[in-house]
Coordinates of C-alpha atoms in Angstrom, one line a residue:
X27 CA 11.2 21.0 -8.7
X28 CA 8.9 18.1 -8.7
X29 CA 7.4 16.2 -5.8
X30 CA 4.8 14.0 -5.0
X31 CA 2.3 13.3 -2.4
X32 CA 0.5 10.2 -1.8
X33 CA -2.4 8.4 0.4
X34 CA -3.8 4.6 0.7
X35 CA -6.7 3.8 2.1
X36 CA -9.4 1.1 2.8
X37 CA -12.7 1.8 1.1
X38 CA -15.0 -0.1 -1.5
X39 CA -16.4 3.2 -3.0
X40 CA -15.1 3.0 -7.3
X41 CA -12.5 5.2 -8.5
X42 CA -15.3 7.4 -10.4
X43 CA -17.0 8.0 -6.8
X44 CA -13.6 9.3 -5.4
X45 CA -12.3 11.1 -8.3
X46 CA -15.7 13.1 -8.8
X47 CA -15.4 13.8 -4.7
X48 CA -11.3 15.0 -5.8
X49 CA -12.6 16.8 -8.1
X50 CA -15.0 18.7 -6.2
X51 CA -12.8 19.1 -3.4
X52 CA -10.0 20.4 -5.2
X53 CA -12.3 23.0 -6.9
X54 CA -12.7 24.6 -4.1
X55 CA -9.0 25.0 -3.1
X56 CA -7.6 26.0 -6.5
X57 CA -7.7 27.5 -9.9
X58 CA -8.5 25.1 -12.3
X59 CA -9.2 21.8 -12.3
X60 CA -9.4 19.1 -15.3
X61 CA -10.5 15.7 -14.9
X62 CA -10.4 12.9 -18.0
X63 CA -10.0 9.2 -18.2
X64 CA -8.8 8.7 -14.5
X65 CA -6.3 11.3 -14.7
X66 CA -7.3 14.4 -12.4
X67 CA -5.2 17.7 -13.4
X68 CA -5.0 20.8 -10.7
X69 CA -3.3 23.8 -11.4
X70 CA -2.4 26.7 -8.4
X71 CA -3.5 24.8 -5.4
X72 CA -4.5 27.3 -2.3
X73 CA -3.7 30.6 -4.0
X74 CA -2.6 33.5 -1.7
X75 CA -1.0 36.6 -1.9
X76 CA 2.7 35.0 -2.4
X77 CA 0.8 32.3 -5.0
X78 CA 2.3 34.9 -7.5
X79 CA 6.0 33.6 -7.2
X80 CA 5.0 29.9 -8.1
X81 CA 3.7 27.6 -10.7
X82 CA 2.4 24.4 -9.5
X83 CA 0.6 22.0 -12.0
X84 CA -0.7 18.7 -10.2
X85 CA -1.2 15.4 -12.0
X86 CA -3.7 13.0 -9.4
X87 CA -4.0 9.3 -10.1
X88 CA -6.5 7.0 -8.6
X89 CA -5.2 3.2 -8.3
X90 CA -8.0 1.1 -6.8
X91 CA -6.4 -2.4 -5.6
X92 CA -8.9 -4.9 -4.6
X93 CA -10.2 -3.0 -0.6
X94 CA -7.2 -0.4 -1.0
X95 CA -7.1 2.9 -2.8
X96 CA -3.9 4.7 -3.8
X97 CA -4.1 8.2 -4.6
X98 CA -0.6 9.5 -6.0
X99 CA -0.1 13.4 -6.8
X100 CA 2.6 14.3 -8.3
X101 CA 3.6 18.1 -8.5
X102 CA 5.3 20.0 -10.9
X103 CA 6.5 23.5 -8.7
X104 CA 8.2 25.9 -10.1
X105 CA 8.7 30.1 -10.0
X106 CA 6.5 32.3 -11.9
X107 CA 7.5 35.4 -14.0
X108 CA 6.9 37.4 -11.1
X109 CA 9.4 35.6 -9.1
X110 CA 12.1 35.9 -11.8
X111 CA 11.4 40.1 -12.2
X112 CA 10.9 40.4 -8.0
X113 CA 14.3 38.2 -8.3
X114 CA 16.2 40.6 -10.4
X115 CA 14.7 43.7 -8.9
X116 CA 16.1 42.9 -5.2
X117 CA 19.2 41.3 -6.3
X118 CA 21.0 44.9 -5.9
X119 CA 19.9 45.3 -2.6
X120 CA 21.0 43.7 0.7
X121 CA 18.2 41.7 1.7
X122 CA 14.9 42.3 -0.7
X123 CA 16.3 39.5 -3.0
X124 CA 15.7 37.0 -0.3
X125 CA 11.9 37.9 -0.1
X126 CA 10.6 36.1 -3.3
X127 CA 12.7 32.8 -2.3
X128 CA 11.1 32.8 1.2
X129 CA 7.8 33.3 -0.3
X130 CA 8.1 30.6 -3.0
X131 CA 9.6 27.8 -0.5
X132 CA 7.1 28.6 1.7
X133 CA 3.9 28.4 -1.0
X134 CA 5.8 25.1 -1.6
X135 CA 4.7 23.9 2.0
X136 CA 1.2 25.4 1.4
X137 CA 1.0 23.3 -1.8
X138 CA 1.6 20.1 -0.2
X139 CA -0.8 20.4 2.7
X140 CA -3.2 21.5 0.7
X141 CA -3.2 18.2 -1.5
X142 CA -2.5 16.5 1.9
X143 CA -6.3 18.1 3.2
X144 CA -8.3 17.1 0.3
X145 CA -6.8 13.7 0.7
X146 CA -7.6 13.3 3.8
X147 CA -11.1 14.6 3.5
X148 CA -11.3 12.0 0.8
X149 CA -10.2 9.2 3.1
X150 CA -12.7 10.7 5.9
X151 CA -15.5 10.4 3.2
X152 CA -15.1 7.2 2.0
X153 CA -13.9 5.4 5.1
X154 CA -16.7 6.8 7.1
X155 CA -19.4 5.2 4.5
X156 CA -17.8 2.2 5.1
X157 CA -18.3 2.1 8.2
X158 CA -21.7 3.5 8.7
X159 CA -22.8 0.6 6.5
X160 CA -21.3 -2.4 8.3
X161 CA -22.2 -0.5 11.5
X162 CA -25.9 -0.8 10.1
X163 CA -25.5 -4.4 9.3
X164 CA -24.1 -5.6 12.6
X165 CA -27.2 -3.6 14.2
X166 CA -29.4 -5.9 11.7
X167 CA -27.6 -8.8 13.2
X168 CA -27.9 -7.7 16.8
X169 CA -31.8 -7.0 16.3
X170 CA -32.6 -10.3 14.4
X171 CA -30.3 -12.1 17.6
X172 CA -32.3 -10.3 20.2
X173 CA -36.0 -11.2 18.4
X174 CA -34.8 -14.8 18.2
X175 CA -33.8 -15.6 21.9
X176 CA -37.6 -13.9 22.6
X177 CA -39.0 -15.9 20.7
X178 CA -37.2 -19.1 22.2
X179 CA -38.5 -17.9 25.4
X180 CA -41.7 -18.0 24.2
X181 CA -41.6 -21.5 23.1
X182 CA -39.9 -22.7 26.2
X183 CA -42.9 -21.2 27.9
X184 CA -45.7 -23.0 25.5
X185 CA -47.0 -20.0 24.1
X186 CA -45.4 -20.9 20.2
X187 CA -45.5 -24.4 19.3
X188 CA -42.0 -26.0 17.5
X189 CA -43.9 -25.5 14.2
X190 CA -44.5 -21.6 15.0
X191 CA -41.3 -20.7 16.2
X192 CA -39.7 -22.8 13.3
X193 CA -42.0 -20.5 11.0
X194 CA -40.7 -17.1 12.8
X195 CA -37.1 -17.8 13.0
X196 CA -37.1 -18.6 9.1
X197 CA -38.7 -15.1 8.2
X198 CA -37.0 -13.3 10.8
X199 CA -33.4 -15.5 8.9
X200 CA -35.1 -14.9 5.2
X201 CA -35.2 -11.0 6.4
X202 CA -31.4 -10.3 7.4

């Protein structure tokens, strides 16, 4: 059973930056994880107890487009071993058979949100940076506005000449 899972967002961060914060983050939720040439590799994403009736391999590509950032995963789930022998050990009882396919549709559903949270944590990251940095500029902005209408004041009450205001506003302009 394949499947996929996907996210675009807004950010200017390179797809190095995001795939090395991936990387991280996936580490931390699975059991191995491979990253080369753009192509980030996770295998058993969010193991549990019932982990043991899957196998899931997931293939993560970054596609930066111009502002945007696409990350695709595509998943490759399927049952373990251990699902086939739990399989065949319930199958000549009423109900036990039904125990491994409940467990392995549910890890499916674990699988997904589990890419779903480091992708959003990625988005978090890298929009948030964003942010933070034109929220710094327009700041800049505010503070240079605010420092020249005091120092218009000043000249319209004589205490800068034309020539001394002129002077101010360029380096306060030059410093933006």
């Amino acid at each position: 059973m394949k499947f996929d899972v996907s996210r675009r967002f807004q950010t200017k961060a390179s797809g190095e930056e995001i795939a090395k914060f991936l990387e991280d983050s996936f580490r931390k939720d699975s059991n191995a994880v491979n990253y080369n040439s753009g192509i980030l590799t996770v295998e058993l994403i969010n193991p549990t107890f019932g982990s043991i009736n899957r196998k899931d391999t997931t293939i993560v590509e970054i596609k930066p487009k111009d502002d945007d950032t696409l990350l695709v995963a595509n998943v490759e789930y399927k049952p373990s071993v251990w699902f086939w022998i739990f399989l065949l050990c319930g199958l000549f009882t009423t109900v036990a058979w039904l125990i491994p396919i409940v467990f392995y549709l549910y890890q499916k559903k674990t699988v997904k949100n589990g890419i779903e949270e480091v992708f959003t944590r990625a988005e978090n990251e890298f929009r948030g940076a964003k942010k933070s940095s034109a929220k710094a500029s327009s700041n800049s902005s505010e503070d240079v506005a605010s420092q020249l209408e005091k120092l218009a004041v000043l000249k319209e009450k004589g205490i800068l000449t034309d020539e001394e205001f002129a002077e101010q506003k360029a380096k306060l302009l030059k410093n933006m």
